[in-house]
Short mmCIF file of C-alpha atoms in Angstrom, two decimals:
data_model
loop_
_atom_site.label_atom_id
_atom_site.label_comp_id
_atom_site.label_asym_id
_atom_site.label_seq_id
_atom_site.Cartn_x
_atom_site.Cartn_y
_atom_site.Cartn_z
CA MET A 1 55.29 126.92 109.38
CA ALA A 2 58.16 125.87 111.62
CA ARG A 3 58.61 127.85 114.86
CA LYS A 4 61.48 130.33 114.79
CA GLY A 5 64.68 128.58 115.83
CA ALA A 6 63.08 125.10 115.72
CA ARG A 7 64.00 122.42 113.25
CA PRO A 8 61.31 121.95 110.59
CA THR A 9 59.31 118.73 110.82
CA MET A 10 57.69 116.49 108.25
CA TRP A 11 54.39 118.14 109.19
CA ASP A 12 55.86 121.54 108.26
CA VAL A 13 56.91 120.15 104.86
CA ALA A 14 53.41 118.75 104.35
CA ALA A 15 51.79 122.07 105.21
CA ARG A 16 54.14 123.97 102.89
CA ALA A 17 53.51 121.58 99.98
CA GLY A 18 49.77 121.32 100.64
CA VAL A 19 49.82 117.53 101.03
CA SER A 20 49.46 114.98 103.80
CA GLN A 21 52.28 113.87 106.06
CA ALA A 22 51.89 110.36 104.58
CA THR A 23 52.54 111.74 101.10
CA VAL A 24 55.71 113.48 102.30
CA SER A 25 56.88 110.20 103.84
CA LEU A 26 56.26 108.31 100.60
CA VAL A 27 58.25 110.87 98.60
CA LEU A 28 61.20 111.10 101.01
CA ASN A 29 61.48 107.34 101.36
CA ASP A 30 61.05 106.85 97.60
CA VAL A 31 58.34 104.21 98.05
CA GLY A 32 55.41 106.00 96.47
CA GLY A 33 55.89 104.56 92.99
CA GLY A 34 53.00 105.63 90.78
CA ARG A 35 50.88 106.57 93.78
CA VAL A 36 52.38 110.07 93.96
CA ALA A 37 52.08 112.33 90.94
CA GLU A 38 55.26 113.91 89.61
CA ALA A 39 53.89 117.41 90.20
CA THR A 40 53.17 116.50 93.82
CA LYS A 41 56.67 115.07 94.27
CA ALA A 42 58.11 118.31 92.91
CA ARG A 43 56.09 120.40 95.41
CA VAL A 44 57.24 118.22 98.30
CA LEU A 45 60.91 118.43 97.26
CA ASP A 46 60.64 122.19 96.79
CA ALA A 47 59.24 122.46 100.32
CA VAL A 48 62.09 120.31 101.64
CA ARG A 49 64.62 122.66 100.07
CA ASP A 50 62.82 125.84 101.13
CA LEU A 51 62.58 124.70 104.76
CA ASP A 52 66.03 123.07 104.79
CA TYR A 53 64.37 119.94 106.15
CA ARG A 54 66.53 116.98 107.15
CA THR A 55 65.17 113.52 107.79
CA ASN A 56 65.63 111.95 111.20
CA ALA A 57 68.19 109.28 110.42
CA PHE A 58 67.79 107.58 113.81
CA ALA A 59 64.02 107.27 113.41
CA ARG A 60 64.49 105.92 109.91
CA THR A 61 66.85 103.29 111.28
CA LEU A 62 64.24 102.19 113.82
CA ARG A 63 61.61 101.87 111.09
CA SER A 64 63.68 100.11 108.43
CA GLY A 65 66.35 98.30 110.45
CA GLU A 66 69.02 99.92 108.23
CA SER A 67 71.04 102.96 109.19
CA GLY A 68 72.29 104.15 105.82
CA LEU A 69 75.79 103.48 107.14
CA ILE A 70 78.39 101.31 105.42
CA GLY A 71 81.13 99.96 107.65
CA PHE A 72 84.76 100.16 106.55
CA ILE A 73 87.10 98.02 108.66
CA SER A 74 90.82 97.95 107.86
CA ASP A 75 93.93 96.48 109.45
CA GLU A 76 96.70 99.02 108.81
CA VAL A 77 95.28 100.81 105.80
CA ALA A 78 95.18 104.18 107.55
CA SER A 79 98.95 104.08 107.97
CA SER A 80 99.62 103.13 104.35
CA PRO A 81 100.16 105.60 101.49
CA PHE A 82 97.09 104.23 99.69
CA ALA A 83 94.51 104.80 102.45
CA GLY A 84 93.15 107.93 100.84
CA LYS A 85 92.33 106.19 97.60
CA LEU A 86 90.55 103.29 99.31
CA LEU A 87 88.45 105.58 101.46
CA LYS A 88 87.77 107.93 98.55
CA GLY A 89 86.48 105.13 96.36
CA ALA A 90 84.19 103.79 99.08
CA GLN A 91 83.01 107.22 100.22
CA ASN A 92 82.25 108.57 96.75
CA LEU A 93 79.86 105.77 95.81
CA ALA A 94 78.35 105.73 99.30
CA TRP A 95 77.66 109.46 99.05
CA GLU A 96 76.20 109.13 95.56
CA THR A 97 73.72 106.55 96.84
CA GLY A 98 72.74 108.36 100.03
CA HIS A 99 74.96 106.40 102.41
CA VAL A 100 77.72 107.34 104.84
CA ILE A 101 80.97 105.48 105.56
CA LEU A 102 81.75 104.53 109.17
CA SER A 103 85.51 103.81 109.12
CA ILE A 104 87.55 102.07 111.83
CA ASP A 105 91.23 101.06 111.57
CA THR A 106 92.16 98.13 113.83
CA TYR A 107 95.94 98.53 113.45
CA ASP A 108 96.02 94.74 112.99
CA LYS A 109 95.03 94.14 116.64
CA SER A 110 92.46 91.40 117.22
CA GLU A 111 90.83 93.08 120.22
CA LEU A 112 90.29 96.30 118.26
CA GLU A 113 88.91 94.32 115.35
CA ALA A 114 86.36 92.59 117.58
CA ALA A 115 85.31 95.94 119.05
CA ALA A 116 85.08 97.47 115.55
CA ILE A 117 82.78 94.68 114.36
CA ASP A 118 80.57 95.03 117.45
CA THR A 119 80.33 98.76 116.79
CA MET A 120 79.38 98.22 113.15
CA LEU A 121 76.66 95.74 114.10
CA SER A 122 75.31 98.02 116.83
CA TYR A 123 74.85 100.77 114.24
CA ARG A 124 72.97 98.33 111.98
CA VAL A 125 75.23 99.01 109.01
CA ARG A 126 73.99 98.10 105.55
CA GLY A 127 77.18 96.08 105.01
CA VAL A 128 80.90 96.04 105.72
CA VAL A 129 83.94 96.62 103.51
CA TYR A 130 86.77 94.61 105.08
CA ALA A 131 90.02 96.04 103.70
CA ALA A 132 93.61 94.78 103.96
CA MET A 133 96.82 96.79 103.69
CA TYR A 134 98.35 94.33 101.23
CA HIS A 135 97.00 91.64 98.92
CA ARG A 136 96.85 88.34 100.76
CA VAL A 137 94.58 85.41 101.59
CA LEU A 138 92.96 86.04 104.99
CA ASP A 139 90.55 84.51 107.48
CA LEU A 140 87.34 86.50 107.68
CA PRO A 141 86.19 87.16 111.27
CA ALA A 142 83.28 84.85 112.09
CA ALA A 143 81.10 87.77 113.26
CA LEU A 144 81.12 89.26 109.75
CA ARG A 145 79.37 86.22 108.32
CA ASP A 146 76.12 87.56 109.77
CA VAL A 147 76.25 90.84 107.83
CA PRO A 148 76.80 91.51 104.10
CA THR A 149 80.58 91.84 103.70
CA VAL A 150 83.02 92.34 100.84
CA VAL A 151 86.78 91.79 101.24
CA VAL A 152 88.97 94.39 99.50
CA ASN A 153 92.64 94.09 98.49
CA ALA A 154 92.63 90.52 99.80
CA GLN A 155 90.83 87.19 99.41
CA ASP A 156 88.70 85.32 101.93
CA ARG A 157 90.27 81.90 102.53
CA ASP A 158 86.94 80.09 102.98
CA GLY A 159 85.20 81.70 100.02
CA VAL A 160 82.26 82.88 102.12
CA VAL A 161 82.01 86.46 100.80
CA PRO A 162 82.88 88.32 97.57
CA ASN A 163 86.48 89.47 97.14
CA VAL A 164 87.75 92.52 95.22
CA PHE A 165 91.48 92.58 94.54
CA PRO A 166 94.13 93.75 92.03
CA ASP A 167 94.50 91.59 88.92
CA GLU A 168 98.18 90.96 89.64
CA GLU A 169 99.26 88.65 86.82
CA PRO A 170 97.93 90.83 83.98
CA GLY A 171 99.58 93.78 85.77
CA GLY A 172 102.95 92.03 85.70
CA TYR A 173 102.31 91.09 82.09
CA THR A 174 101.56 94.73 81.17
CA ALA A 175 104.75 96.00 82.82
CA THR A 176 106.96 93.44 81.10
CA GLN A 177 105.21 93.79 77.75
CA HIS A 178 105.88 97.53 77.80
CA LEU A 179 109.61 96.83 78.13
CA LEU A 180 109.45 94.21 75.39
CA GLU A 181 107.67 96.65 73.08
CA ALA A 182 110.54 99.10 73.70
CA GLY A 183 112.87 96.48 72.23
CA HIS A 184 114.32 95.04 75.45
CA ARG A 185 115.03 91.31 75.53
CA ARG A 186 117.25 91.00 78.57
CA ILE A 187 114.81 92.07 81.27
CA GLY A 188 115.47 91.57 84.96
CA MET A 189 112.87 91.39 87.71
CA ILE A 190 113.20 92.33 91.39
CA ASN A 191 110.28 90.77 93.24
CA ILE A 192 108.75 92.01 96.51
CA GLN A 193 108.81 88.71 98.42
CA PRO A 194 111.01 85.64 98.89
CA ALA A 195 110.84 82.90 96.29
CA GLU A 196 109.06 80.56 98.73
CA SER A 197 106.30 83.06 99.57
CA ASP A 198 102.81 82.41 98.21
CA LEU A 199 101.41 85.94 98.65
CA PRO A 200 99.26 86.78 95.59
CA ALA A 201 101.02 90.08 94.78
CA GLY A 202 104.51 88.70 94.24
CA THR A 203 103.47 85.37 92.72
CA GLY A 204 101.03 87.08 90.36
CA ARG A 205 103.45 89.75 89.16
CA LEU A 206 106.18 87.19 88.61
CA ALA A 207 103.75 84.96 86.67
CA GLY A 208 102.84 87.92 84.47
CA TYR A 209 106.52 88.66 83.84
CA ARG A 210 107.14 85.05 82.80
CA ARG A 211 104.07 84.88 80.57
CA ALA A 212 104.97 88.09 78.75
CA LEU A 213 108.47 86.76 78.04
CA ALA A 214 107.04 83.47 76.79
CA ASP A 215 104.55 85.20 74.49
CA ALA A 216 107.42 87.26 73.03
CA GLY A 217 109.58 84.15 72.51
CA VAL A 218 112.13 85.29 75.10
CA PRO A 219 113.45 82.45 77.29
CA PHE A 220 112.95 82.85 81.04
CA ASP A 221 116.33 83.26 82.76
CA LEU A 222 116.30 82.67 86.53
CA ASP A 223 119.64 84.50 86.77
CA LEU A 224 117.77 87.72 85.94
CA VAL A 225 115.32 87.38 88.86
CA ARG A 226 116.00 88.60 92.39
CA ALA A 227 113.83 88.16 95.49
CA GLY A 228 113.25 90.95 97.99
CA HIS A 229 110.82 92.35 100.53
CA GLY A 230 109.57 95.40 98.68
CA THR A 231 112.02 97.78 100.36
CA ILE A 232 114.25 100.53 98.98
CA GLU A 233 117.30 98.75 100.38
CA ASP A 234 116.44 95.50 98.59
CA GLY A 235 115.92 97.35 95.32
CA LEU A 236 119.31 99.04 95.66
CA ALA A 237 121.19 95.82 96.43
CA ALA A 238 119.39 93.74 93.79
CA ALA A 239 119.88 96.33 91.05
CA ARG A 240 123.61 96.57 91.81
CA ASP A 241 123.84 92.78 91.72
CA LEU A 242 122.03 92.53 88.39
CA MET A 243 124.10 95.29 86.77
CA ASP A 244 127.38 93.76 88.01
CA ALA A 245 126.71 90.60 86.00
CA THR A 246 128.73 89.76 82.91
CA GLU A 247 125.60 90.29 80.81
CA PRO A 248 123.52 92.84 82.72
CA PRO A 249 119.87 93.50 81.85
CA THR A 250 118.92 96.47 79.72
CA ALA A 251 115.68 96.86 81.70
CA ILE A 252 114.31 95.87 85.12
CA PHE A 253 110.74 95.29 86.20
CA CYS A 254 110.45 96.09 89.92
CA GLY A 255 107.65 94.54 91.95
CA ASN A 256 106.75 97.84 93.61
CA ASP A 257 107.68 101.52 93.47
CA ARG A 258 109.87 101.46 96.59
CA THR A 259 111.95 98.69 95.02
CA ALA A 260 112.17 100.80 91.86
CA TRP A 261 113.40 103.77 93.90
CA GLY A 262 116.09 101.54 95.33
CA ALA A 263 116.99 100.39 91.82
CA TYR A 264 117.40 104.02 90.75
CA ARG A 265 119.81 104.51 93.65
CA GLY A 266 121.66 101.31 92.86
CA LEU A 267 122.20 102.34 89.25
CA ASP A 268 123.30 105.80 90.33
CA SER A 269 125.87 104.31 92.71
CA LEU A 270 127.38 102.51 89.71
CA GLY A 271 127.52 105.69 87.65
CA LEU A 272 124.56 104.55 85.51
CA ARG A 273 121.50 106.54 84.50
CA VAL A 274 117.80 105.67 84.12
CA PRO A 275 116.73 105.13 81.35
CA ASP A 276 119.90 105.72 79.31
CA ASP A 277 121.73 102.71 80.76
CA CYS A 278 118.79 100.71 82.08
CA SER A 279 115.02 101.16 81.82
CA ILE A 280 112.87 100.71 84.94
CA VAL A 281 109.17 99.91 85.43
CA GLY A 282 107.57 99.83 88.88
CA PHE A 283 104.26 98.67 90.33
CA ASP A 284 101.88 100.66 92.61
CA ASN A 285 101.89 104.22 91.24
CA GLN A 286 102.56 105.58 94.71
CA GLU A 287 101.71 109.24 94.16
CA THR A 288 104.17 110.53 96.76
CA LEU A 289 107.01 108.68 95.05
CA ALA A 290 106.63 107.65 91.40
CA PRO A 291 106.19 111.12 89.82
CA SER A 292 108.98 112.59 91.98
CA LEU A 293 111.80 110.31 90.85
CA ASP A 294 114.16 111.65 88.21
CA PRO A 295 113.06 110.72 85.63
CA GLY A 296 109.46 110.04 86.66
CA LEU A 297 108.76 106.34 87.11
CA THR A 298 106.70 104.43 84.57
CA THR A 299 104.66 102.08 86.71
CA VAL A 300 101.54 99.95 86.95
CA GLU A 301 98.81 101.47 89.08
CA LEU A 302 97.13 99.53 91.87
CA PRO A 303 93.40 100.32 91.48
CA PHE A 304 92.59 101.15 95.12
CA GLU A 305 89.83 103.64 94.39
CA GLN A 306 88.17 101.36 91.86
CA MET A 307 88.38 98.35 94.20
CA ALA A 308 86.69 100.16 97.09
CA ARG A 309 84.03 101.55 94.78
CA ARG A 310 83.30 98.09 93.41
CA ALA A 311 83.04 96.71 96.95
CA VAL A 312 80.38 99.26 97.89
CA GLU A 313 78.61 98.61 94.60
CA ILE A 314 78.43 94.90 95.48
CA LEU A 315 77.14 95.63 98.98
CA LEU A 316 74.36 97.85 97.63
CA SER A 317 73.42 95.63 94.70
CA THR A 318 69.91 94.21 94.61
CA GLN A 319 70.38 92.55 91.23
CA GLY A 320 71.56 89.17 92.47
CA SER A 321 74.96 87.97 93.60
CA TYR A 322 78.29 89.09 92.19
CA PRO A 323 81.05 86.59 91.35
CA GLN A 324 83.05 85.30 94.29
CA ASN A 325 86.25 86.86 92.91
CA ASN A 326 86.29 90.29 91.33
CA PRO A 327 89.78 91.15 90.00
CA ILE A 328 90.29 94.79 88.99
CA GLU A 329 92.60 95.80 86.14
CA CYS A 330 95.96 97.38 86.98
CA SER A 331 96.75 99.98 84.31
CA LEU A 332 100.10 101.28 83.05
CA VAL A 333 101.08 104.88 83.89
CA LEU A 334 103.69 106.22 81.47
CA ARG A 335 106.47 108.54 82.59
CA GLY A 336 110.14 108.85 81.64
CA SER A 337 111.91 105.75 82.97
CA VAL A 338 111.73 103.59 79.83
CA ALA A 339 113.81 104.15 76.70
CA SER A 340 114.02 102.20 73.50
CA ALA A 341 116.61 99.45 73.61
CA LYS A 342 117.68 100.44 70.10
CA ALA A 343 118.51 103.93 71.33
CA ARG A 344 121.15 102.38 73.59
CA GLU A 345 122.96 100.62 70.79
#
């Protein structure tokens, strides 16, 4: 029996269960296989619970070379509105599998990133989730090539490690198709980047918009497309510009929720109402914004939680390699910002 006030040891568990210390070790490390009878396992686990025994994680690291930690390195994710979902997705699966997340935000500073990687390696992490604030093609730090790594919300330029990212084009297709199904044929789009930019988010969402129009037999009209930078101000100005045209759109697909908020304001400044005068669909499902607009914004959700969960799943997989690219579906969230085009006639 453990001394009063002392932490119970593996020997205490063995004595309580009436087995050897070696048997306790086999059970706790799940390596006994058929060598330990189920009834014996049950006695050991009961003793663990009764004594409130906790394994020595440091000693286990020395024995196995693995700490049970999963590193989570991000650039500016902690300052973005989606940080909670990324960390939640990673942490939930880590916890379910007996691991712990060690998270460091580098604030997009190279010296902090180098220090973060050194820290992860010193703790002998099982692997690293390398997360980006926005979907882009990036250069993976050379030091991460020596440890299992998965890139999240971005893509590794050299194709060295698996990537998990939003499936942008189908997301843009879904948003536009929803407007088409509501009867709209003159549909504008306000993108979140300049026309010359090759960032995957804007190019993918625009490609989805164009493909949905083509599949519906609606000609693509460049006059209905506006570039922007994903800001409220750009959404306001672009929406005013579109609605001032001789033939204004009856609906607008906005490349993100902040742009959609700006579009709401732009319509309001013209004495127009969403969705009575123009339907709006966004992209992100920013929880602090989309449900709070009046009416609530129908939008396409970026799958942050699912992406981080998939990344941890890949790191922990022992069933062979995952595909290099792992796009995750962006689903439509319905609220009140889309009305039937026929209802406007």
